Structures are given as C-alpha cells and as structure tokens.
PDB file of C-alpha atoms and ligand atoms in Angstrom:
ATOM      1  CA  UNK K  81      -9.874 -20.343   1.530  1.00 75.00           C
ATOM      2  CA  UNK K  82      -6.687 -19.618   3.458  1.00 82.00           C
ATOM      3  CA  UNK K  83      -5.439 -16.531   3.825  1.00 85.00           C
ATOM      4  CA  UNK K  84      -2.329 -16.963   1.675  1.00 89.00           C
ATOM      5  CA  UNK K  85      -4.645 -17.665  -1.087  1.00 94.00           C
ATOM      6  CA  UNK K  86      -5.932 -14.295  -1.164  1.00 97.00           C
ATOM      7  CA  UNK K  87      -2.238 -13.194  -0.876  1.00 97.00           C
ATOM      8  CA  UNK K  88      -0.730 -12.075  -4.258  1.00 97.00           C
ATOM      9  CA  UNK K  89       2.496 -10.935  -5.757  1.00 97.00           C
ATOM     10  CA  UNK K  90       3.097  -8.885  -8.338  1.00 98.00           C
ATOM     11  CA  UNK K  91       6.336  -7.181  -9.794  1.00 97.00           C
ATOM     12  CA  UNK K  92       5.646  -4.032 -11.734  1.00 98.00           C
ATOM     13  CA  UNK K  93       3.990  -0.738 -11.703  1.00 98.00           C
ATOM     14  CA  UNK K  94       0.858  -0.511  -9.729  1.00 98.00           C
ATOM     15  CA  UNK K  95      -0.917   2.266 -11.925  1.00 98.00           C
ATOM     16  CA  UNK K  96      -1.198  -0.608 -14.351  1.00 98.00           C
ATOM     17  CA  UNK K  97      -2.676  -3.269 -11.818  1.00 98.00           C
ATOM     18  CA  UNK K  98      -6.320  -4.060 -12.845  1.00 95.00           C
ATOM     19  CA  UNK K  99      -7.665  -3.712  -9.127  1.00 98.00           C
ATOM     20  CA  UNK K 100     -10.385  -2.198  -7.293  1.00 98.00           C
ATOM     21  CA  UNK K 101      -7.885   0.242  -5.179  1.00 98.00           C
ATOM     22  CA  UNK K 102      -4.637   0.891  -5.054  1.00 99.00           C
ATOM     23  CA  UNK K 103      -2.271   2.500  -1.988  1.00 99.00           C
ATOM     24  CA  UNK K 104      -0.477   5.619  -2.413  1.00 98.00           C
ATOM     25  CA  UNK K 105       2.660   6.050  -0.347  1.00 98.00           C
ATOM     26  CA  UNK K 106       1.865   9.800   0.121  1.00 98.00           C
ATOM     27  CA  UNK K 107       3.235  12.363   2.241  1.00 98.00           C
ATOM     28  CA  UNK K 108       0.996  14.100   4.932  1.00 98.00           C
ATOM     29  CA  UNK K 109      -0.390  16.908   2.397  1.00 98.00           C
ATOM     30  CA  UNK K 110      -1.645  14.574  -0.353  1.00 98.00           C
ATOM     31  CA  UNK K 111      -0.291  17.043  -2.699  1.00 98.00           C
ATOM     32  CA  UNK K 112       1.366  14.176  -5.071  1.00 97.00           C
ATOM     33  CA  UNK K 113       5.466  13.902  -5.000  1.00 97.00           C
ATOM     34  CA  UNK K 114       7.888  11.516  -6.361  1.00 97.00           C
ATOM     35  CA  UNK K 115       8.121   7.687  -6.408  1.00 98.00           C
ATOM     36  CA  UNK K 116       5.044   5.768  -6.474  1.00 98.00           C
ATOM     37  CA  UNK K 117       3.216   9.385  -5.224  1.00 98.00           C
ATOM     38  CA  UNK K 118       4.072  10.866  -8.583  1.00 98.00           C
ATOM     39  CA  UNK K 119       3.472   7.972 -10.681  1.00 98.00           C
ATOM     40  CA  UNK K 120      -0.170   7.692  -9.299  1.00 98.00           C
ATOM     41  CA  UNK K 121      -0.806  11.720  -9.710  1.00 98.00           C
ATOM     42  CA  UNK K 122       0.724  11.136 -13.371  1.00 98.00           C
ATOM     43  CA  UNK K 123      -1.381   8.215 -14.699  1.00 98.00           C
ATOM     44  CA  UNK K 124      -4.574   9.515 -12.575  1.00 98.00           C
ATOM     45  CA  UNK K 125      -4.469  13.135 -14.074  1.00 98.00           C
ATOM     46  CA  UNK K 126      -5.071  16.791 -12.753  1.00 98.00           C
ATOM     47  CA  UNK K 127      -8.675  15.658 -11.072  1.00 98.00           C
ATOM     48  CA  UNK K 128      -6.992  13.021  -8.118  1.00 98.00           C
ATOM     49  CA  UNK K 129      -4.577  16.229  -7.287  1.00 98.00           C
ATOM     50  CA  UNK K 130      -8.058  18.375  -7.027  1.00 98.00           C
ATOM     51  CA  UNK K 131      -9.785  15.865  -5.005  1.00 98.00           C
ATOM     52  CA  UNK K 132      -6.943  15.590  -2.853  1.00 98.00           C
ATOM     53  CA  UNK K 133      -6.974  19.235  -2.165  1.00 98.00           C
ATOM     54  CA  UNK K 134     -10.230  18.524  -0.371  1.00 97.00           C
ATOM     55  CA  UNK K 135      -9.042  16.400   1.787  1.00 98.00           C
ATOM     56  CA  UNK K 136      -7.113  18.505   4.219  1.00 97.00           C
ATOM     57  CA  UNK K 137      -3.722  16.331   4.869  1.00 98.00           C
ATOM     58  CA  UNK K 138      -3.323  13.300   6.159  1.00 98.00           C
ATOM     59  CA  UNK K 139      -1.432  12.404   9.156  1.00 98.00           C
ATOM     60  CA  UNK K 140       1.214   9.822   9.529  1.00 98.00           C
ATOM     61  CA  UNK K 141      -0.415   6.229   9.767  1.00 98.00           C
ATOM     62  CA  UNK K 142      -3.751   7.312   8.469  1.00 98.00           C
ATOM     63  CA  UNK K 143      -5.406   6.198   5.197  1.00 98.00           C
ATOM     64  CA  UNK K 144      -7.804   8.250   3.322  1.00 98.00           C
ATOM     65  CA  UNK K 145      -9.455   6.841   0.111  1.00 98.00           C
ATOM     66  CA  UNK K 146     -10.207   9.314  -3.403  1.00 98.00           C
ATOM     67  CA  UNK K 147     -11.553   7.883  -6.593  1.00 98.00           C
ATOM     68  CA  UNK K 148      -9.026   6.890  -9.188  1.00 98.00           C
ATOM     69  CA  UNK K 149     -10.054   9.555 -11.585  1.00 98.00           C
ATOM     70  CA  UNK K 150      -8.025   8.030 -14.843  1.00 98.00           C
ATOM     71  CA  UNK K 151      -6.297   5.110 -13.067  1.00 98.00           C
ATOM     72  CA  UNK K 152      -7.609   1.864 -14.139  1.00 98.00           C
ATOM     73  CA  UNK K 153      -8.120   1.448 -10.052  1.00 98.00           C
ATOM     74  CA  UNK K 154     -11.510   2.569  -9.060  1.00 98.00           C
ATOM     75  CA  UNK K 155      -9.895   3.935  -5.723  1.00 98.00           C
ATOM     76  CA  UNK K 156      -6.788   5.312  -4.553  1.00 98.00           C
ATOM     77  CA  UNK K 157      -5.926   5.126  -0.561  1.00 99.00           C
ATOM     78  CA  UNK K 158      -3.585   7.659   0.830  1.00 98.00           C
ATOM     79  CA  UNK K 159      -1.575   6.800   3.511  1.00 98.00           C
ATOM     80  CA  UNK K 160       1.103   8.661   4.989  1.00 98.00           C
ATOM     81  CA  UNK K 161       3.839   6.096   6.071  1.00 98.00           C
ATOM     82  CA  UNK K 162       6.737   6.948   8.710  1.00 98.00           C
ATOM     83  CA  UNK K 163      10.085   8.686   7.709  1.00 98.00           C
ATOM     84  CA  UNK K 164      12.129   5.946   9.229  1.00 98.00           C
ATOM     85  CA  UNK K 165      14.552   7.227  11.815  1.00 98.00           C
ATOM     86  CA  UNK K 166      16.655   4.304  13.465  1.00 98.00           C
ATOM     87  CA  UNK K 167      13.396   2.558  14.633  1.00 98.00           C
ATOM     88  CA  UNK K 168      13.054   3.582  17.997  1.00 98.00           C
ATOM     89  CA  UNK K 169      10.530   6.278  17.140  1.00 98.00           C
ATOM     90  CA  UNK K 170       7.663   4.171  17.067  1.00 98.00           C
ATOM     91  CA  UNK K 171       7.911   3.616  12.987  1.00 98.00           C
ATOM     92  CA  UNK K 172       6.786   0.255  12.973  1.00 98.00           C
ATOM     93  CA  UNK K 173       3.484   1.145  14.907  1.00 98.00           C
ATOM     94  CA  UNK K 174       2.894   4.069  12.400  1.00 98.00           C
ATOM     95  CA  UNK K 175       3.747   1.651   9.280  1.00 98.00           C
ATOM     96  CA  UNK K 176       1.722  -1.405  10.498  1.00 99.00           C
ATOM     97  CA  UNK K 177      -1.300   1.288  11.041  1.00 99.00           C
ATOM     98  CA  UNK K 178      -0.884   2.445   7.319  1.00 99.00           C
ATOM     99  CA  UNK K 179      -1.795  -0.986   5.967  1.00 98.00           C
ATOM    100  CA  UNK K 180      -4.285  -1.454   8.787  1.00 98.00           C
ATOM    101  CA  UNK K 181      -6.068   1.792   7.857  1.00 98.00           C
ATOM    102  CA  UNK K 182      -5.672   0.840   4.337  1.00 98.00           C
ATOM    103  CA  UNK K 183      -7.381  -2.566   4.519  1.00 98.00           C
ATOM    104  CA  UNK K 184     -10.024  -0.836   6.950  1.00 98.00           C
ATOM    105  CA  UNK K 185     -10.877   1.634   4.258  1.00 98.00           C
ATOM    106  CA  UNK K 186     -11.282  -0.960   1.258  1.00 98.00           C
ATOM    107  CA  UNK K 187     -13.751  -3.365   4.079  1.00 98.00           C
ATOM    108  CA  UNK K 188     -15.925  -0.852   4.555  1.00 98.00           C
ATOM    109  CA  UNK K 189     -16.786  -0.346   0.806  1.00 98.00           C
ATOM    110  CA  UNK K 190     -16.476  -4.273   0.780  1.00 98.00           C
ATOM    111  CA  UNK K 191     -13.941  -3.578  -2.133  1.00 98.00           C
ATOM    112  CA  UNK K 192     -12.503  -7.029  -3.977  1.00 98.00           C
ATOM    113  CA  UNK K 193      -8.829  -6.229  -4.247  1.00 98.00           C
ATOM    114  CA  UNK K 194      -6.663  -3.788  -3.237  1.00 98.00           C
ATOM    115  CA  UNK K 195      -2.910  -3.435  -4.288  1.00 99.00           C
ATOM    116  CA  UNK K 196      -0.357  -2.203  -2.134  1.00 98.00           C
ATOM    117  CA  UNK K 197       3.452  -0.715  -3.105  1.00 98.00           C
ATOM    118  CA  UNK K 198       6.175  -1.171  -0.799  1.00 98.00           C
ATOM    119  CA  UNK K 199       5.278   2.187   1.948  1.00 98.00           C
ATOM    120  CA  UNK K 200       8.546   3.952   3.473  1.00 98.00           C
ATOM    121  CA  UNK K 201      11.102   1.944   1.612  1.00 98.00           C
ATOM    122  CA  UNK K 202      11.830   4.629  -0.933  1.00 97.00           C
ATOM    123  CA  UNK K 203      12.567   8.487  -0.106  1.00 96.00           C
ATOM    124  CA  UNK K 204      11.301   7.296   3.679  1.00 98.00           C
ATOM    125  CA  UNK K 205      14.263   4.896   4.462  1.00 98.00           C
ATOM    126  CA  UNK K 206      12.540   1.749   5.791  1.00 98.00           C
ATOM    127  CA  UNK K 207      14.314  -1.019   5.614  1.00 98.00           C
ATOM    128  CA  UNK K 208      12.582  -3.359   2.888  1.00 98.00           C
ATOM    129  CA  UNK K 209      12.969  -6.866   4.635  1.00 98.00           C
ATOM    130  CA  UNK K 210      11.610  -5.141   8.200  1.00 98.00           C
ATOM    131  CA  UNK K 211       8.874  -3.092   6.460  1.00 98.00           C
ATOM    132  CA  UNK K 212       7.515  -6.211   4.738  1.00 98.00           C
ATOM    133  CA  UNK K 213       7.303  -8.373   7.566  1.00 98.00           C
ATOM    134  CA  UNK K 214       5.217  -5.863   8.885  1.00 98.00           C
ATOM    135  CA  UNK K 215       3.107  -5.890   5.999  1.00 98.00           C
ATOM    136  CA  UNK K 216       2.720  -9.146   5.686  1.00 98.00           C
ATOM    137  CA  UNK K 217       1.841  -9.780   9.074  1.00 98.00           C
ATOM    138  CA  UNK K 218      -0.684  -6.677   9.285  1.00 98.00           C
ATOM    139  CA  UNK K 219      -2.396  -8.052   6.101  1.00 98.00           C
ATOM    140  CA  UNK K 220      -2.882 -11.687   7.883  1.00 97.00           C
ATOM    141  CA  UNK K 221      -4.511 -11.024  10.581  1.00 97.00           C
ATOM    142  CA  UNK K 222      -6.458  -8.557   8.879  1.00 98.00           C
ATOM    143  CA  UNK K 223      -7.842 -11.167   6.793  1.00 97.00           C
ATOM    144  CA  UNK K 224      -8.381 -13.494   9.126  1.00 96.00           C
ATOM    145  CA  UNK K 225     -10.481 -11.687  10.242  1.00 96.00           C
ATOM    146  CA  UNK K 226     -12.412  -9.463   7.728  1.00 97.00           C
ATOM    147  CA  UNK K 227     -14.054 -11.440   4.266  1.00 97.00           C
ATOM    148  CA  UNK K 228     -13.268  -8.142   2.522  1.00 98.00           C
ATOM    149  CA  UNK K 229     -10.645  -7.471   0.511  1.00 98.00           C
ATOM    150  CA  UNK K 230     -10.995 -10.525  -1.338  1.00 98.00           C
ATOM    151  CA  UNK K 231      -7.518 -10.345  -2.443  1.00 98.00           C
ATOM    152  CA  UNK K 232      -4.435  -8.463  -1.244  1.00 98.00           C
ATOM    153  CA  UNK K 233      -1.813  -7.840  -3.907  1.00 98.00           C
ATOM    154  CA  UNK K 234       1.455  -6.763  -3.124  1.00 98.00           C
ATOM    155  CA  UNK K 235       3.316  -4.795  -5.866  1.00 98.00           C
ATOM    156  CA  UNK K 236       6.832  -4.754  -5.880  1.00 98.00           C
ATOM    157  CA  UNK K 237       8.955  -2.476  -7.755  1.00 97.00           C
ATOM    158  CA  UNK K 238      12.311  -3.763  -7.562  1.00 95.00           C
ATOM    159  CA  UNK K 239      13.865  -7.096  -7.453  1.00 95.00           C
ATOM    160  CA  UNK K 240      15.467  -6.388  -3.795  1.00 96.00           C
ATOM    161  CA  UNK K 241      11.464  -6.132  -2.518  1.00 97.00           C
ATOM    162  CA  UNK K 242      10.738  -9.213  -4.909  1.00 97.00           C
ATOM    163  CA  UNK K 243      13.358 -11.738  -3.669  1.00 97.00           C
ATOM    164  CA  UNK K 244      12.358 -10.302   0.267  1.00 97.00           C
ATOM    165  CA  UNK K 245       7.990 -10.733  -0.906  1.00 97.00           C
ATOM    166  CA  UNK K 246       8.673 -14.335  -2.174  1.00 96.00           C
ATOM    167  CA  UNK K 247      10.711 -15.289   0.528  1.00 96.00           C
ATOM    168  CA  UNK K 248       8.323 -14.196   3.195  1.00 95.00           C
ATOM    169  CA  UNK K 249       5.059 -15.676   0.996  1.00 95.00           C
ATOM    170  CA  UNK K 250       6.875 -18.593   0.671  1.00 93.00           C
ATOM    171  CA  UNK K 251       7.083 -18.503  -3.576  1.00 90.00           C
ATOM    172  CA  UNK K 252      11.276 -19.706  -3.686  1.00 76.00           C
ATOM    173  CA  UNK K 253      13.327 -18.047  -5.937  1.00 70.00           C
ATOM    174  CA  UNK K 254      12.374 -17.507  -9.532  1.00 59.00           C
TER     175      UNK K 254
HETATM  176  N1  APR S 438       4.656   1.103  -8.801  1.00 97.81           N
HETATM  177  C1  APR S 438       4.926   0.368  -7.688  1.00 97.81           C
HETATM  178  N2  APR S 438       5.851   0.708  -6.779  1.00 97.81           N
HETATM  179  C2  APR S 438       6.569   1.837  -7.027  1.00 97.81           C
HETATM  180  C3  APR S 438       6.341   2.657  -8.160  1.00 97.81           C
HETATM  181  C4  APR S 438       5.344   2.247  -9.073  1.00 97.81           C
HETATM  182  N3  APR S 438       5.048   2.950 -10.178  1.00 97.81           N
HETATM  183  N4  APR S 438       7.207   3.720  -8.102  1.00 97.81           N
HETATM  184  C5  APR S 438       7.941   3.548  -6.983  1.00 97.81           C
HETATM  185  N5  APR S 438       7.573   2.423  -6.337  1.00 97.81           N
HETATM  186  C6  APR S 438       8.100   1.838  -5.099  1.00 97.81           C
HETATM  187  C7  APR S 438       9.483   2.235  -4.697  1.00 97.81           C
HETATM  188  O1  APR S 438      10.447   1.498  -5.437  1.00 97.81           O
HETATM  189  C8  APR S 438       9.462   1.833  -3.230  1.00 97.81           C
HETATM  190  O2  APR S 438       9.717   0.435  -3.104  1.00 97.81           O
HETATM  191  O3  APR S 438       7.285   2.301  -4.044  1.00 97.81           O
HETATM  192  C9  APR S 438       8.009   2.089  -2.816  1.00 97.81           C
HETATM  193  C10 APR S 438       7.810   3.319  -1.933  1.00 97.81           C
HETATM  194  O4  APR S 438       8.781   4.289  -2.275  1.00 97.81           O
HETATM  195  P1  APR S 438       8.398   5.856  -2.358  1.00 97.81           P
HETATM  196  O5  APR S 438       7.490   6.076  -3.506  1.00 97.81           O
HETATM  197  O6  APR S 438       9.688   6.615  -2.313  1.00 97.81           O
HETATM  198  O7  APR S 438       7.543   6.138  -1.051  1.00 97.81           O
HETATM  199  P2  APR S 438       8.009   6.297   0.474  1.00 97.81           P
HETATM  200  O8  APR S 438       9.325   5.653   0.757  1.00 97.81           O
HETATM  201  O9  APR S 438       6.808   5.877   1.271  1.00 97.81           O
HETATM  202  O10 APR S 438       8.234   7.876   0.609  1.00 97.81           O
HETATM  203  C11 APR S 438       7.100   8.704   0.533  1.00 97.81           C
HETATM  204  O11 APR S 438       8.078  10.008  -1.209  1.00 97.81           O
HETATM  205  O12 APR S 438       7.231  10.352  -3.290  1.00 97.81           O
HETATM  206  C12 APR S 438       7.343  10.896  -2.039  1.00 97.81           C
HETATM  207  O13 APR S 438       5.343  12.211  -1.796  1.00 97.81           O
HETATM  208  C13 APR S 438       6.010  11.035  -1.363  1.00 97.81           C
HETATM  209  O14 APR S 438       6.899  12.372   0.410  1.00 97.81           O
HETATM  210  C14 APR S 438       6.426  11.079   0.079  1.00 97.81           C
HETATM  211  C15 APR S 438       7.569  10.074   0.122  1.00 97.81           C
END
C-alpha cells in the first residue's frame, strides 16, 4: 500500500472524527484555549483538563498523548506548535517536529489512525500553504517508514486549508 493511500482528507470538526487519536494544537501549558484547543477541552469534558494538569506543560515541538475522556477519539496528542514570527526563527523545524512527535507517539501504542488539524495556522500565524507542505512531507516519510499509524487523516477546517490539502494530495478541485 502506498503511502498516499493511508493519506486522508477530511473537512470538518475533528472532535467528531471516529479515530483512534486526535492532535490538539495546544499551547505550552495544556491548560485548553480557543480554536481547535477549546473545541477538544469542550467535547472531551472537565476530566482531559484534569489529566492535563498532570502533565506539567509541554514545550514547543513536543507531543504528549492523554486519553480522550468523552471524545469519541480514544487519545488526544498535545503538541505545542510555533507562534510563527517571519520564519527565520526556526518555525518550520519546531512545526515539522510537532507532527513528527505526534506520529511517534501514536507508533509506539501501534495506534490505527490518528487525525490531525491544521497546527499554527490559527491564533499562531502560520501560513496555511507553507505549514501544510510541511505536514505533508513530515507525514510521508514518516510512513514510509513506520507500519503504524495505519492511516493519517488530515482535518481541515476551512475551505482556504481544503483547496491548499487537495492540491498538495493531489484530489483537484471539488
Ligand atoms: N476541528 C478542526 N480544526 C479546527 C477546529 C475544529 N473543531 N477548530 C479550529 N480548527 C482549525 C483552525 O481553523 C486552524 O486551521 O485548527 C487550526 C489551528 O488553529 P488554532 O486552533 O488557532 O491553533 P494554533 O494556530 O496552533 O494556535 C494555538 O491557539 O487555541 C489556542 O490554546 C491554543 O494557544 C494555543 C493557540
């Protein structure tokens, strides 16, 4: 099976998806927030925000995996992407190690799927078509390499991010 076979798309919200994890695009204290953050602490309830707690922080371009409490997910990995600042702070390094971490967290429990939203192209600034090249190429060689995650499902939440995901995977225009 090729790799863009595992590769999926999906436009919608990603507390809905029906996978075994799904990525958080947190901020370095875990402690929920707005965007995808908040609608994640929202549909998981009180008890991901308390098992967060635990967790002490995460730094920027680190993953760190909870269960998904009342999410349909099983999991929920927190990663921490880069406030983007022009580009020449080393962003992309710190955003292509959130999905790197990410996929590394979900092979070691030899999880099937994991879903991912669009990390730093909200309230962190990243420029969509940039950040999800480096996505995309992160998650290929990662499972080129790796049998686990099964399947990688990015989860768009705009049509900007769609049109840029189908371009990139290849899917033409609607
Ligand atoms: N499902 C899927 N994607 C979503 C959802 C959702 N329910 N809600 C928002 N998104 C998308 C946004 O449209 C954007 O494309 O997630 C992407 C990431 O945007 P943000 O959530 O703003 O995350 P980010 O840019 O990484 O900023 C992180 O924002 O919410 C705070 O606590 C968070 O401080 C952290 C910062």
């Amino acid at each position: 099976m090729s790799f863009m076979d595992r590769i999926e798309l999906i436009c919608g919200d990603i507390t809905r998806l029906d996978v075994d994890a799904i990525v958080n695009a947190a901020n370095r204290s875990l402690l929920g927030g707005g965007g995808v953050d908040g609608a994640i602490h929202r549909a998981a309830g009180p008890g991901l925000l308390a098992e967060c707690r635990s967790l002490g922080g995460c730094e920027t371009g680190q993953a760190k995996i909870t269960k998904g409490h009342r999410l349909g997910a099983s999991w929920v990995v927190h990663t921490v992407g880069p406030v983007y600042r022009g580009g020449n702070e080393g962003e992309a390094t710190q955003l292509a190690s959130c999905y790197r971490e990410s996929l590394a967290l979900v092979a070691g429990k030899r999880l099937d799927s994991i879903a991912f939203p669009n990390i730093s192209t909200g309230v962190y600034g990243y420029p969509k078509r940039e950040a999800a090249q480096i996505a995309f190429d992160v998650v290929r060689a990662f499972l080129g390499g790796h049998e686990f995650p099964r399947r990688v499902i990015f989860c768009v939440f705009d049509e900007q991010n769609s049109a840029i995901y189908r371009d990139l995977l290849g899917l033409g225009s609607d």
